[in-house]
Amino acid sequence: FARSIGEVTDIVEKEMYTFLDRNDESITVRPEGTAGVVRACVEHALLRNQQQQRVWYMGPMCRYERPQKGRFRQFTQLGVEAFNLPGPDIDVELLAMCARLWKMLRVDHLITLQINSIGDLQSRNNYKQDLLVYLNKHVNHLDEDSKRRLHSNPLRILDSKNPDMQTLIANAPILLDYIDDEAKQHFAQLQVELTELGIDFTINPRLVRGLDYYNRTVFEWVTDKLGSQSAVCAGGRYDTLVETLGGPSVPAVGFAMGLERILLLLEAANLEFTNTVDGFLMCIGEEAERARLLAAERIRNLVPNFSLLTSMGSGNFSNLFKKADKSGAKVALIIGADEVANDTVSIKFLRSDRPQQTIALEEIHTILGDI
Ligand code: ATP
Ligand code: MG
C-alpha cells in the first residue's frame, strides 16, 4: 500500500491500520481496493499478452480517521478498474456508468462531476519546480502538514482540506497549464465524449486526488448535501501503477465509490427504498401449516426469481391478509386443507383486479413467472 498509494499521503502516513500480530509480523488492514486488484491481476497473469480486463470489487475498507458524518473508520467501497485500455473512451465509459447509477438511484440532480488532468510524470515534475518556488515564497502561511510536504511531496499540499490553506492554494500555479500536448489531447477528447453523452462536468484545475498513482484524467463526483464529506465517488487513470507493482506496462483507469455516503445522500434526499417481496405464502389450518415449509421450498425451486415471504405460526384469514398487504407482495399464495389434499395453491392478486385462481403447485411458475 505504501508503494502504490504513496508514502507521503494522508492514507499511508496517518490513516492506515498497521500493527504487529502475535507473531510480530506487520499486518495492514486494507485502506483501499486498487492496489489489491492490481496485485491479484499480476499474480494471476490476467494482464499477460496485452489482455484487456474490466473488473470490480466491493467490500470493507479501514482508515484511521476522525469519525464523523460520512467519515468512518470502517466503510464500504465499490470500485471498478479497467486495464490495458489507454482511453479516453474507457474513462468516459466509467463515468457514464456512474452517471447511469446516479439516475437509477434518483440522486443525479444532487451530484456533480468534477474533472481534471494532472498530466504525466515529466510535466508534473516541471510543475513541481514552479509550485515549490511559489510555496517557498509563502512558507509562513503553510500549516504543519504542508510544511512537511514541501520537501517530500508538494503536490499533496493542493489536496489539503484545511480551510486556512484555501486562498494560498487558489493562487498557486495551475498544473493544467503544464501538461504536454498528448495529455492535453487526451483531456480534450474526454470532454468531447462526455459532452456527446450529455454528461455535465466542471473542470476543477485544483483537483489532484490524495493518492500518488494517478496521472492524466482524475475525477470526483461531489455533492453539497453531506457537508465536508462531499465526495461520493472518485477515481482516475493510473498508467504506471501495474508496472510499479511488478506487472507488465499496462495503462489503467478506475474509480471507487463510498456506499455509506451514497446511503446518506439518499436519506438526505428523502428517497426511501422499501424492501418488498413478490409473494406472501399463508397457510390456514393445521395440515397446511405442516405442509408450509416444503411448499415454500418447492415454489422457490420452480420460480427462482420470485421472492417469497412465508408466514410462520398460526393466524386467521383476516390477520394474514393484513400481513400480506403490509409486505408489499403482489400476490397472496393461499394453502388450506383442500390445497394440501390436491397439491394445489390458490393465488389472490393483491394489486390488480385479476380474479383469484387455484392451480397445481407444480404449474405455479406459469403464473408467477411473469409477475
Ligand atoms: P475524502 O477526501 O473524503 O477523505 P478520499 O479522497 O480519501 O476522500 P478515496 O480514497 O478516493 O477518498 O476513496 C473513494 C471514496 O470512498 C470517497 O470518494 C468516499 O466516497 C469514500 N470514502 C473515503 N474515505 C471514507 C471514510 N473514511 N468513510 C466513508 N467513506 C469514505
Ligand atoms: Mg480521505
XYZ file of C-alpha atoms and ligand atoms in Angstrom:
403
model
C 0.000 0.000 0.000
C 2.823 2.381 0.855
C 4.374 1.781 -2.547
C 1.170 2.148 -4.570
C -0.717 4.860 -2.688
C 2.470 6.787 -1.864
C 4.484 7.065 1.339
C 3.664 10.726 1.794
C -0.109 10.586 1.531
C -2.724 11.001 4.251
C -3.785 7.422 3.830
C -0.371 5.899 4.384
C 1.002 8.455 6.838
C -1.956 8.874 9.117
C -4.828 6.602 8.257
C -3.500 3.127 7.648
C -4.144 0.467 10.279
C -0.740 -1.175 10.561
C 0.115 -3.271 13.580
C 2.155 -6.239 14.698
C 0.320 -9.510 15.068
C 1.033 -12.106 17.760
C 3.962 -13.338 15.754
C 5.446 -9.853 15.400
C 4.557 -9.789 11.729
C 3.416 -6.466 10.334
C -0.225 -6.538 9.294
C -2.028 -3.798 7.392
C -5.797 -3.700 7.055
C -6.576 -2.521 3.549
C -7.412 1.181 3.193
C -8.483 0.919 -0.475
C -9.027 -1.608 -3.226
C -6.952 -0.675 -6.258
C -3.581 -1.928 -5.016
C -5.128 -5.308 -4.196
C -6.857 -5.573 -7.558
C -3.601 -4.845 -9.360
C -1.763 -7.366 -7.186
C -4.410 -10.014 -7.980
C -4.276 -9.300 -11.725
C -0.498 -9.567 -11.738
C -0.421 -12.672 -9.564
C -2.954 -14.482 -11.752
C -1.459 -13.251 -15.017
C -4.709 -11.586 -16.099
C -2.792 -8.859 -17.907
C -0.426 -11.075 -19.833
C -0.317 -10.769 -23.662
C -1.956 -7.359 -23.738
C -5.195 -8.722 -22.296
C -7.863 -6.164 -21.550
C -9.758 -6.520 -18.309
C -12.719 -4.788 -16.740
C -13.095 -5.861 -13.128
C -14.906 -4.734 -9.987
C -14.869 -5.219 -6.228
C -16.904 -4.304 -3.211
C -16.019 -4.584 0.430
C -14.990 -3.000 3.697
C -12.012 -0.632 3.857
C -10.427 0.738 7.037
C -8.790 4.072 7.703
C -7.880 5.669 10.984
C -9.896 8.863 10.531
C -11.711 11.224 12.844
C -15.171 9.660 12.742
C -17.995 11.965 11.746
C -20.985 12.004 9.464
C -19.944 10.310 6.240
C -16.434 9.563 7.522
C -15.956 6.248 9.233
C -13.086 4.058 10.315
C -14.657 1.158 8.502
C -16.619 1.898 5.364
C -17.605 0.154 2.163
C -16.231 0.855 -1.271
C -17.491 -0.343 -4.595
C -14.840 0.011 -7.226
C -14.276 -0.627 -10.902
C -10.937 -0.951 -12.703
C -10.172 -1.298 -16.414
C -6.785 -2.458 -17.666
C -4.954 -2.149 -20.938
C -7.291 0.456 -22.343
C -5.488 3.784 -22.779
C -8.663 5.872 -23.083
C -10.092 8.396 -23.089
C -13.032 6.310 -24.358
C -12.834 3.936 -21.394
C -12.521 6.891 -18.985
C -15.807 8.126 -20.410
C -17.436 4.704 -20.178
C -16.636 4.536 -16.467
C -18.098 7.996 -15.952
C -21.202 7.037 -17.952
C -21.572 4.001 -15.712
C -21.557 6.248 -12.639
C -23.977 8.697 -14.233
C -26.337 5.822 -15.005
C -26.178 4.655 -11.378
C -26.973 8.144 -10.043
C -30.015 8.204 -12.349
C -31.173 4.774 -11.196
C -30.862 5.903 -7.590
C -32.627 9.191 -8.447
C -29.809 11.309 -7.000
C -28.402 12.584 -10.296
C -29.656 16.116 -9.536
C -27.634 16.099 -6.284
C -24.273 15.017 -7.683
C -21.927 16.880 -9.994
C -18.855 15.705 -11.813
C -15.507 17.455 -11.474
C -12.675 16.519 -13.788
C -9.086 17.499 -14.244
C -5.957 16.265 -15.964
C -2.778 16.035 -13.921
C -0.716 15.111 -16.974
C 2.196 12.726 -16.966
C 5.307 12.473 -14.831
C 7.564 14.858 -16.756
C 5.041 17.697 -16.797
C 4.250 17.135 -13.137
C 7.947 17.440 -12.316
C 8.199 20.699 -14.262
C 5.145 21.947 -12.442
C 6.540 20.874 -9.084
C 9.519 23.177 -9.531
C 7.355 26.242 -10.114
C 4.992 25.215 -7.331
C 7.930 24.954 -4.943
C 9.081 28.451 -5.826
C 5.566 29.726 -5.123
C 5.148 27.796 -1.863
C 8.556 28.794 -0.591
C 7.540 32.411 -1.042
C 4.550 31.801 1.237
C 6.146 29.346 3.599
C 4.929 31.307 6.644
C 1.337 30.611 5.687
C 1.745 26.861 5.401
C 0.286 24.613 8.089
C 2.363 21.882 9.743
C 1.325 19.131 7.313
C 2.104 21.298 4.330
C 5.500 22.341 5.659
C 6.440 18.700 5.946
C 5.169 18.024 2.432
C 7.067 20.903 0.944
C 10.093 18.643 0.657
C 8.522 15.221 0.343
C 5.534 15.848 -1.905
C 4.498 19.449 -2.568
C 1.675 18.433 -4.933
C -0.164 16.919 -1.991
C -0.436 20.378 -0.470
C -3.016 21.209 -3.123
C -5.204 18.415 -1.720
C -5.243 19.958 1.773
C -8.691 20.203 3.336
C -7.555 22.877 5.811
C -9.816 25.938 5.247
C -6.961 28.277 6.231
C -4.928 26.996 3.312
C -7.522 27.505 0.621
C -6.589 31.033 -0.507
C -2.962 30.068 -0.796
C -3.931 27.009 -2.813
C -6.265 29.009 -5.033
C -3.447 31.343 -6.030
C -0.903 28.643 -6.771
C 0.237 27.943 -10.349
C -2.110 25.633 -12.217
C -0.992 22.135 -13.156
C -3.257 22.068 -16.194
C -1.097 24.797 -17.741
C 1.914 22.475 -17.664
C 0.631 19.253 -19.207
C 2.076 18.177 -22.565
C 0.243 18.015 -25.896
C -0.571 14.344 -25.713
C -2.154 14.639 -22.277
C -3.917 17.793 -23.415
C -5.341 15.947 -26.426
C -6.493 13.113 -24.134
C -8.230 15.594 -21.858
C -9.850 17.464 -24.755
C -11.191 14.226 -26.243
C -12.527 13.190 -22.824
C -14.533 16.390 -22.718
C -15.847 15.939 -26.259
C -17.089 12.437 -25.495
C -18.642 13.439 -22.172
C -20.480 16.233 -23.931
C -21.692 13.870 -26.639
C -23.189 11.636 -23.967
C -24.846 14.583 -22.245
C -22.815 14.121 -19.051
C -22.347 17.505 -17.376
C -18.993 18.259 -15.814
C -16.924 21.106 -14.484
C -13.175 21.366 -14.809
C -11.589 21.774 -11.409
C -7.941 22.701 -12.029
C -7.160 22.173 -8.304
C -8.275 18.561 -8.276
C -5.220 16.380 -7.635
C -6.571 13.425 -5.562
C -4.949 12.113 -2.419
C -3.102 9.131 -3.850
C 0.169 9.095 -5.719
C -0.559 6.692 -8.511
C -2.808 8.838 -10.667
C -1.922 10.501 -13.975
C -3.886 12.329 -16.682
C -7.636 12.014 -16.018
C -8.748 12.479 -12.415
C -12.342 12.983 -11.321
C -14.653 13.262 -8.362
C -18.406 13.058 -8.117
C -19.363 15.528 -5.407
C -22.463 16.625 -3.546
C -23.160 19.614 -1.334
C -25.588 17.614 0.803
C -23.032 15.927 3.065
C -21.025 18.818 4.475
C -17.301 18.462 4.022
C -17.656 14.761 3.184
C -18.584 15.867 -0.299
C -17.017 13.162 -2.493
C -19.196 10.138 -3.129
C -17.013 8.635 -5.838
C -13.513 9.318 -7.055
C -11.002 7.949 -9.483
C -8.762 8.444 -12.446
C -6.057 6.970 -14.626
C -3.026 5.193 -13.181
C -0.982 4.166 -16.196
C 2.211 3.315 -14.310
C 0.918 1.512 -11.229
C 0.761 -2.003 -12.667
C 4.393 -1.866 -13.677
C 5.361 -0.346 -10.331
C 3.754 -3.311 -8.597
C 5.679 -5.813 -10.673
C 3.340 -6.355 -13.608
C 3.630 -5.530 -17.298
C 3.413 -1.951 -18.512
C -0.352 -1.628 -18.801
C -2.464 1.541 -18.785
C -5.354 1.555 -16.332
C -8.255 3.607 -15.047
C -10.741 3.133 -12.225
C -12.912 4.615 -9.544
C -14.192 3.832 -6.061
C -17.433 4.991 -4.502
C -18.271 5.203 -0.821
C -21.520 3.341 -0.298
C -22.285 4.835 3.121
C -22.079 8.339 1.662
C -24.467 7.311 -1.102
C -26.889 5.963 1.511
C -26.612 9.226 3.465
C -27.362 11.088 0.274
C -30.483 9.006 -0.338
C -31.548 9.764 3.217
C -30.880 13.477 2.806
C -32.991 13.469 -0.343
C -35.812 11.585 1.394
C -35.516 8.793 -1.088
C -36.547 5.725 0.773
C -36.010 2.375 -0.735
C -38.525 -0.062 0.664
C -37.912 -3.747 0.710
C -40.873 -5.585 -0.724
C -41.469 -9.185 -1.640
C -43.223 -10.640 -4.645
C -45.427 -13.128 -2.820
C -46.755 -13.874 0.640
C -47.496 -17.502 1.499
C -50.251 -18.049 4.048
C -51.320 -21.405 5.350
C -54.645 -21.924 7.055
C -55.269 -24.885 9.330
C -53.065 -27.489 10.908
C -52.427 -29.630 7.804
C -51.490 -26.647 5.702
C -49.223 -25.307 8.402
C -47.427 -28.637 8.439
C -47.051 -28.615 4.634
C -45.934 -24.987 4.559
C -42.136 -25.094 4.501
C -41.987 -27.865 1.942
C -44.464 -25.976 -0.269
C -42.401 -22.784 0.063
C -39.220 -24.585 -0.948
C -40.946 -26.173 -3.953
C -42.224 -22.762 -5.067
C -38.726 -21.296 -4.717
C -37.309 -24.132 -6.799
C -39.937 -23.616 -9.502
C -39.688 -19.792 -9.661
C -36.166 -18.833 -8.572
C -36.513 -15.084 -9.146
C -39.724 -14.845 -7.163
C -39.155 -13.560 -3.624
C -41.421 -15.274 -1.171
C -42.255 -14.405 2.420
C -43.818 -17.238 4.399
C -45.996 -16.594 7.440
C -44.986 -18.580 10.496
C -47.089 -19.961 13.350
C -50.873 -19.802 13.108
C -53.139 -16.984 12.156
C -56.640 -16.314 10.950
C -57.540 -15.204 7.457
C -58.027 -11.523 8.080
C -54.834 -11.191 10.109
C -52.820 -12.965 7.471
C -54.272 -10.805 4.706
C -53.284 -7.694 6.596
C -49.753 -9.038 6.836
C -49.757 -9.936 3.152
C -50.824 -6.440 2.245
C -48.217 -4.827 4.502
C -45.461 -6.949 2.984
C -45.993 -5.214 -0.328
C -46.472 -8.563 -2.032
C -48.205 -8.594 -5.379
C -49.870 -11.925 -4.697
C -51.001 -13.911 -1.678
C -50.440 -17.644 -2.067
C -53.024 -19.496 -0.007
C -52.835 -23.088 1.130
C -55.714 -24.626 3.127
C -56.889 -28.192 3.671
C -58.239 -28.504 0.088
C -54.994 -27.271 -1.444
C -52.985 -29.725 0.636
C -55.247 -32.600 -0.431
C -54.986 -31.692 -4.133
C -51.404 -30.375 -4.124
C -52.599 -27.001 -5.385
C -52.171 -23.359 -4.404
C -54.732 -20.570 -4.563
C -53.439 -17.261 -5.839
C -55.023 -13.996 -4.847
C -53.836 -10.914 -6.726
C -53.389 -8.133 -4.216
C -52.614 -5.249 -6.571
C -54.930 -5.874 -9.520
C -58.485 -6.952 -10.302
C -57.454 -10.311 -11.681
C -59.762 -12.966 -10.197
C -58.423 -15.455 -7.668
C -57.409 -18.786 -9.123
C -56.289 -22.200 -7.986
C -53.500 -24.036 -9.781
C -51.434 -27.208 -9.351
C -48.359 -26.347 -7.314
C -46.123 -27.895 -9.983
C -47.572 -25.425 -12.533
C -47.220 -22.342 -10.379
C -44.329 -20.926 -12.409
C -46.674 -20.448 -15.368
C -48.422 -17.743 -13.365
C -45.732 -16.406 -11.035
C -43.035 -16.441 -13.697
C -44.220 -13.176 -15.203
C -45.476 -11.317 -12.184
P -12.023 12.316 1.324
O -11.481 13.438 0.529
O -13.474 12.484 1.663
O -11.167 11.939 2.500
P -10.658 10.330 -0.215
O -10.050 11.131 -1.301
O -9.816 9.929 0.936
O -12.000 11.061 0.326
P -10.785 7.931 -1.828
O -9.586 7.346 -1.221
O -10.716 8.472 -3.187
O -11.381 9.043 -0.824
O -11.989 6.888 -1.723
C -13.085 6.900 -2.643
C -14.405 7.166 -1.949
O -14.531 6.389 -0.751
C -14.567 8.585 -1.469
O -14.999 9.406 -2.521
C -15.643 8.436 -0.410
O -16.938 8.362 -1.004
C -15.317 7.095 0.179
N -14.581 7.258 1.457
C -13.251 7.510 1.608
N -12.917 7.550 2.915
C -14.069 7.310 3.622
C -14.395 7.203 5.018
N -13.484 7.331 5.973
N -15.693 6.944 5.361
C -16.635 6.800 4.422
N -16.393 6.881 3.088
C -15.131 7.131 2.681
Mg -9.505 10.736 2.847
